PDB file of C-alpha atoms in Angstrom:
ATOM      1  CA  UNK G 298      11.844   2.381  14.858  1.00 83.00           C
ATOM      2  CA  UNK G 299      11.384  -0.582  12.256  1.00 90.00           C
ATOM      3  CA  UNK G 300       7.330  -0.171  13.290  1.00 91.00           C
ATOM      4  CA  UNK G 301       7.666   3.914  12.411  1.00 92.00           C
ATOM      5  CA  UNK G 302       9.867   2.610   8.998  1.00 92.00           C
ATOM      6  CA  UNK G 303       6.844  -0.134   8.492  1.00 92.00           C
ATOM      7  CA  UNK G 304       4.191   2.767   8.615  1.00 93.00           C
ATOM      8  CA  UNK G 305       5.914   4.672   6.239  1.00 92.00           C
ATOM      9  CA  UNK G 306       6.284   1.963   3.594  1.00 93.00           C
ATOM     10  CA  UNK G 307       2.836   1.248   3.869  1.00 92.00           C
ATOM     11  CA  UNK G 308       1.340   4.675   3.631  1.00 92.00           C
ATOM     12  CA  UNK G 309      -0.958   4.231   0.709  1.00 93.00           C
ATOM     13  CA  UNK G 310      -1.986   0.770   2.459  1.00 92.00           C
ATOM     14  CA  UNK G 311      -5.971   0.863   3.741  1.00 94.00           C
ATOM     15  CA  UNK G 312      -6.800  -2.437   3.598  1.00 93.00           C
ATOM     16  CA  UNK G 313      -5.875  -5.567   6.268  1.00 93.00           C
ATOM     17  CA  UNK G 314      -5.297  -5.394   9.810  1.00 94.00           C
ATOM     18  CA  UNK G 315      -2.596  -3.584  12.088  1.00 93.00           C
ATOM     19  CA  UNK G 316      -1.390  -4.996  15.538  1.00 93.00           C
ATOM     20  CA  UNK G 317      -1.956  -3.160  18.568  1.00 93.00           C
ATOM     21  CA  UNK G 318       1.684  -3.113  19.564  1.00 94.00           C
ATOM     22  CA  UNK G 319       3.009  -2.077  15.771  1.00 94.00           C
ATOM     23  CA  UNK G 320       0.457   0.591  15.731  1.00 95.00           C
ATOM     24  CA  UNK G 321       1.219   2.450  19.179  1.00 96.00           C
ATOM     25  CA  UNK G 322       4.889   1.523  18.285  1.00 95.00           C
ATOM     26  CA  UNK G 323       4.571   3.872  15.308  1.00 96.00           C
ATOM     27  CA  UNK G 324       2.231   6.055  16.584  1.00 96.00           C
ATOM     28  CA  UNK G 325       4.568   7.155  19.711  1.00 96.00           C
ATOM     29  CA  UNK G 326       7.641   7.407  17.369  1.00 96.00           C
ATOM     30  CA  UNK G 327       6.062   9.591  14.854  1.00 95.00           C
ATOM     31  CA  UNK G 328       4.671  11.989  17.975  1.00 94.00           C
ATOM     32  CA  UNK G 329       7.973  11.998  19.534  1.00 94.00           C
ATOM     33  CA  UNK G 330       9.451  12.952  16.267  1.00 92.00           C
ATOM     34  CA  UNK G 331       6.978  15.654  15.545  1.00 88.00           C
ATOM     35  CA  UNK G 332       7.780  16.795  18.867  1.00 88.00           C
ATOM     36  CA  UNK G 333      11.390  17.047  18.435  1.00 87.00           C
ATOM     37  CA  UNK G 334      11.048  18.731  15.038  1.00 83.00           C
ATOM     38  CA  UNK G 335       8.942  21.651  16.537  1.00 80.00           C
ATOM     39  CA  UNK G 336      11.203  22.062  19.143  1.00 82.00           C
ATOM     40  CA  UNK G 337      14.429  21.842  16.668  1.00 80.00           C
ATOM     41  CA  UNK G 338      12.738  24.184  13.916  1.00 75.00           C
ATOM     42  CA  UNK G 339      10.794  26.092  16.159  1.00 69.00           C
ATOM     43  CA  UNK G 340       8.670  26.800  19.139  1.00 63.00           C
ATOM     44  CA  UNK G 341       4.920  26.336  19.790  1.00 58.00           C
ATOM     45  CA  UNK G 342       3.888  29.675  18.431  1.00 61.00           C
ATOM     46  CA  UNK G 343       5.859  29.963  15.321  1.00 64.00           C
ATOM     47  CA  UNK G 344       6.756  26.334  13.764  1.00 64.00           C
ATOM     48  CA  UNK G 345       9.080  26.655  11.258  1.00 72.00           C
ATOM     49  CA  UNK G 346       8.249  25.276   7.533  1.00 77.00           C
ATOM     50  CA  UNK G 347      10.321  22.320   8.106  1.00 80.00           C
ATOM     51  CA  UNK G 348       7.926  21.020  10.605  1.00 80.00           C
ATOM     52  CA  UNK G 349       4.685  21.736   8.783  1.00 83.00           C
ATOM     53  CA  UNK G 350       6.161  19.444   6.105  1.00 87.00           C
ATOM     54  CA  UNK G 351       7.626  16.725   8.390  1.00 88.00           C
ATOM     55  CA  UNK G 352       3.425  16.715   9.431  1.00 89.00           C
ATOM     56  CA  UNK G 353       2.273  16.820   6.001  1.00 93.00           C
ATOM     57  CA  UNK G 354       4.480  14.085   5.200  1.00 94.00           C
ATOM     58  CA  UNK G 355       3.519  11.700   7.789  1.00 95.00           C
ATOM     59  CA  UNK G 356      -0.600  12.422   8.253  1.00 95.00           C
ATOM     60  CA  UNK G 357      -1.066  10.503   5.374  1.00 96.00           C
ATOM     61  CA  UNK G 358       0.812   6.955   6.943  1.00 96.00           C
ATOM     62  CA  UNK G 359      -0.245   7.821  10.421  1.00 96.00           C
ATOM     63  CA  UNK G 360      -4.333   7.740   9.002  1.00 96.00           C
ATOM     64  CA  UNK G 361      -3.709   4.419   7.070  1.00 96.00           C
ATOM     65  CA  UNK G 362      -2.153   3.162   9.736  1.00 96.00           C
ATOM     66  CA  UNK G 363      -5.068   4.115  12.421  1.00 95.00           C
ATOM     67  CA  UNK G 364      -7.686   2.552   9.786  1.00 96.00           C
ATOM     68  CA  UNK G 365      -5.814  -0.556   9.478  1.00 96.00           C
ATOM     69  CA  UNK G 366      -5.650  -0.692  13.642  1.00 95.00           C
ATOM     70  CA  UNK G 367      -9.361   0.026  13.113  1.00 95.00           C
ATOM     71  CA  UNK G 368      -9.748  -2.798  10.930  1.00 94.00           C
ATOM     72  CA  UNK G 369      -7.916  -5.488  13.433  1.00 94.00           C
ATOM     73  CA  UNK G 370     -10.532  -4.334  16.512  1.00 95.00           C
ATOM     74  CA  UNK G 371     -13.536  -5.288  13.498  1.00 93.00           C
ATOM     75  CA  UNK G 372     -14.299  -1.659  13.058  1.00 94.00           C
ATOM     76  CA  UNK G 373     -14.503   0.607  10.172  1.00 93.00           C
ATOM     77  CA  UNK G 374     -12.153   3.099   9.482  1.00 93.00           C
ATOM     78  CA  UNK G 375     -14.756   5.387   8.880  1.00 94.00           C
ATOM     79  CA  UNK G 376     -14.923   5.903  12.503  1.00 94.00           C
ATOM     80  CA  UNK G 377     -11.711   8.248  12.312  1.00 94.00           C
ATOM     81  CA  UNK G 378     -14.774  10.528  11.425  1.00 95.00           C
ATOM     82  CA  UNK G 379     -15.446  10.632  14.764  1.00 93.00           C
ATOM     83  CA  UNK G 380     -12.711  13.031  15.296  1.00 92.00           C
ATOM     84  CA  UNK G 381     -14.401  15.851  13.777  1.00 93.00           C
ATOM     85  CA  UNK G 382     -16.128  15.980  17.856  1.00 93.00           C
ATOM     86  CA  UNK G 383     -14.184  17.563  19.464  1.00 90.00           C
ATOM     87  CA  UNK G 384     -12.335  15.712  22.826  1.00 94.00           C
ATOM     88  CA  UNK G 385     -14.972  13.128  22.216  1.00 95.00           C
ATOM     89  CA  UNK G 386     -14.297  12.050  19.066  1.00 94.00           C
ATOM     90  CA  UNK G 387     -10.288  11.738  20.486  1.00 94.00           C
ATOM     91  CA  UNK G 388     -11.208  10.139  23.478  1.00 96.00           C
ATOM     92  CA  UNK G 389     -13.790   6.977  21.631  1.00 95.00           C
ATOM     93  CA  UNK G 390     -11.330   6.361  19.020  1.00 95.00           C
ATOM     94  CA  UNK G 391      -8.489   6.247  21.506  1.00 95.00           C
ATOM     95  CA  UNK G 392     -10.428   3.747  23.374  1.00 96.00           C
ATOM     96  CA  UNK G 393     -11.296   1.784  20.742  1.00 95.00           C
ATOM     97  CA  UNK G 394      -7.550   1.457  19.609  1.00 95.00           C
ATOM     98  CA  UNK G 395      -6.559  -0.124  22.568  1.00 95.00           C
ATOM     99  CA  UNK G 396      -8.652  -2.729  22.555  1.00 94.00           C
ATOM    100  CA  UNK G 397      -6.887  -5.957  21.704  1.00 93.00           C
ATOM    101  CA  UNK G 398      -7.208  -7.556  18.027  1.00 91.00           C
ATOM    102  CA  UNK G 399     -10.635  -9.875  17.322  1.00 90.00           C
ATOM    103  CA  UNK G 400      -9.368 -13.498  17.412  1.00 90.00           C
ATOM    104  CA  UNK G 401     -11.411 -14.367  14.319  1.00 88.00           C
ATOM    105  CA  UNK G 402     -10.869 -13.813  10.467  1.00 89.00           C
ATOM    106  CA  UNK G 403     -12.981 -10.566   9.909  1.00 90.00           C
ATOM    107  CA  UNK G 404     -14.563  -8.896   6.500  1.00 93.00           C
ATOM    108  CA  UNK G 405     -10.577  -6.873   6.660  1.00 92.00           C
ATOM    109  CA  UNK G 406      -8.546 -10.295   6.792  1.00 90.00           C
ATOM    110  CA  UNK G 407      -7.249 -12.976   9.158  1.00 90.00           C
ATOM    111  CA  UNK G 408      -5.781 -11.998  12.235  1.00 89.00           C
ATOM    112  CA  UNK G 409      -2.317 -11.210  12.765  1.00 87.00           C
ATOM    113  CA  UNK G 410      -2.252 -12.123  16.087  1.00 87.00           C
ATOM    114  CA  UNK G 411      -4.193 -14.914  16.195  1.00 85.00           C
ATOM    115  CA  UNK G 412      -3.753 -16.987  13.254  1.00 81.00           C
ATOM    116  CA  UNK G 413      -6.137 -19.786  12.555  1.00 76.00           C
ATOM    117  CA  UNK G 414      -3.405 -22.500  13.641  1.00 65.00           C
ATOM    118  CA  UNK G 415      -0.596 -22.219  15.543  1.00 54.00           C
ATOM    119  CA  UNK G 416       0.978 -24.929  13.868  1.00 51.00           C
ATOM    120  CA  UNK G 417       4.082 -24.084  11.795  1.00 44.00           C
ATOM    121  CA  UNK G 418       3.075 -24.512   8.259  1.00 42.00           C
ATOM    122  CA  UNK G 419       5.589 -26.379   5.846  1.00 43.00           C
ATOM    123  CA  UNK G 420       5.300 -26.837   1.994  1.00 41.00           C
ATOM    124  CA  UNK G 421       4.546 -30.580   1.188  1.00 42.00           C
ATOM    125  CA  UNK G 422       8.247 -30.764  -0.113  1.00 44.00           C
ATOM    126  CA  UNK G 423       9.492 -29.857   3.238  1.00 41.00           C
ATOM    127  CA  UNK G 424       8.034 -33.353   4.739  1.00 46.00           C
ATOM    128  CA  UNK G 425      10.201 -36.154   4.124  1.00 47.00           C
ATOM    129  CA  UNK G 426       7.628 -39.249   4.386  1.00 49.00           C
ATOM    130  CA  UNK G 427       9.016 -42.441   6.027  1.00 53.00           C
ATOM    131  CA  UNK G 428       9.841 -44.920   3.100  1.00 52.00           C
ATOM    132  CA  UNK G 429       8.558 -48.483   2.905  1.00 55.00           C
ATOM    133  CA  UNK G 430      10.697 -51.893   2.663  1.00 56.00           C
ATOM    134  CA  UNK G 431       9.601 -51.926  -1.406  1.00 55.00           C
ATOM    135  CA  UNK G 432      11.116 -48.190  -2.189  1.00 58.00           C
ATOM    136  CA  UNK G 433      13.743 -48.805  -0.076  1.00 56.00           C
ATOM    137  CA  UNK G 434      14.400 -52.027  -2.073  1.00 56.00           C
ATOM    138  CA  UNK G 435      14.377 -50.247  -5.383  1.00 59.00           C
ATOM    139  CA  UNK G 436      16.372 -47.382  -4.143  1.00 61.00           C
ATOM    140  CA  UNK G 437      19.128 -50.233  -3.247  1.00 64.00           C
ATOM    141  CA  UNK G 438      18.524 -51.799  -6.939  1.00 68.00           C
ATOM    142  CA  UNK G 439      18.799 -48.335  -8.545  1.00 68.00           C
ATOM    143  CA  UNK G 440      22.186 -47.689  -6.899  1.00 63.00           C
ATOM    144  CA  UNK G 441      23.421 -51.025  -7.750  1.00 71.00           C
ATOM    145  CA  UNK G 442      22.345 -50.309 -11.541  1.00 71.00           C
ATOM    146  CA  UNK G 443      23.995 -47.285 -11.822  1.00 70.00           C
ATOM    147  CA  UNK G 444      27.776 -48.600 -10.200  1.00 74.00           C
ATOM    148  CA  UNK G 445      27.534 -51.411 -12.662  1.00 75.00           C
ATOM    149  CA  UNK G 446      27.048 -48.829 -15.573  1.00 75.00           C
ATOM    150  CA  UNK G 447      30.101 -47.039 -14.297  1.00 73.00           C
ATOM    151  CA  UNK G 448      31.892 -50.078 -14.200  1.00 77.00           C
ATOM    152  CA  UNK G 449      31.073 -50.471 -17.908  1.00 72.00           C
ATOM    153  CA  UNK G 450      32.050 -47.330 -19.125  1.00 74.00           C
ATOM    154  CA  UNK G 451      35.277 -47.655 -17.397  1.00 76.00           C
ATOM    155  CA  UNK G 452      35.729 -50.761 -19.038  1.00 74.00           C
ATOM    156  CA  UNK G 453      35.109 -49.234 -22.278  1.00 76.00           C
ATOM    157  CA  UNK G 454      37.038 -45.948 -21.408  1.00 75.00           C
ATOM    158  CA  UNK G 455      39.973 -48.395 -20.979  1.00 76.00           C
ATOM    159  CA  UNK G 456      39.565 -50.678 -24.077  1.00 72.00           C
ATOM    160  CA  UNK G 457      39.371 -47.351 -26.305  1.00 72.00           C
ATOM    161  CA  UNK G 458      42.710 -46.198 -24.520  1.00 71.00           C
ATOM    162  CA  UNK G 459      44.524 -49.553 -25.653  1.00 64.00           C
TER     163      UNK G 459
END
């Protein structure tokens, strides 16, 4: 469900890649719910209004979707013109969205699946850096500076109180 949520917030999205699993993830939820609301609203001969709309609503994530699975397999989603042939048209694109994601960074964006490195990437302030005898020396100096200052103003904190 957070894959058929994920389409929906991205509906005016046509750019980047899709994975293959968010994709069919989506894909299968929206049919199932189409399904459902035809049979709710309405049977197979006369679907009610409520259903057209539920389809009108959703064509529009369900193609941006498809082109962005389009764009992870290193094809263009102008292929979704292949649809027009009928059975065809269905079948080649249905093929071609099963195929599993190209490893490489393609003209649509890196891959999700396969990112360049697999190492975890941390920001440089996320490293702490072993410190050497000389920082650790002036650390120790610093700290001894600063209780000696306290000292002091207690000192004077106590003379002004007398």
């Amino acid at each position: 469900m957070n894959n058929y949520i994920h389409m929906l917030q991205t509906a005016f999205t046509f750019y980047g890649r899709e994975r293959r699993q968010v994709f069919w993830s989506a894909t299968l939820t929206n049919l199932g719910l189409t399904l459902i609301c035809i049979l709710i609203f309405g049977s197979i001969k006369t679907i009610s209004w409520i259903a057209y709309i539920y389809v009108l609503v959703t064509i529009l994530p369900q193609i941006a979707i498809t082109v962005r699975r389009l764009h992870d397999v290193n094809s263009s989603g102008k292929k979704l013109f292949l649809l027009l042939v009928p059975i065809v048209g269905l079948v080649l694109i249905i093929i071609e969205l099963t195929f599993d994601s190209t490893p490489d960074t393609n003209i649509y964006g890196e891959s999700l699946k396969y990112p360049k490195d697999n190492k975890v990437v941390l920001s440089p302030d996320a490293i702490a850096l072993p410190k050497s005898d000389s920082e650790n020396h002036k650390d120790s100096e610093e700290v001894q500076n600063n209780e000696e200052i306290l000292e002091l103003q207690d000192v004077q904190e106590q003379h002004k109180a007398n």
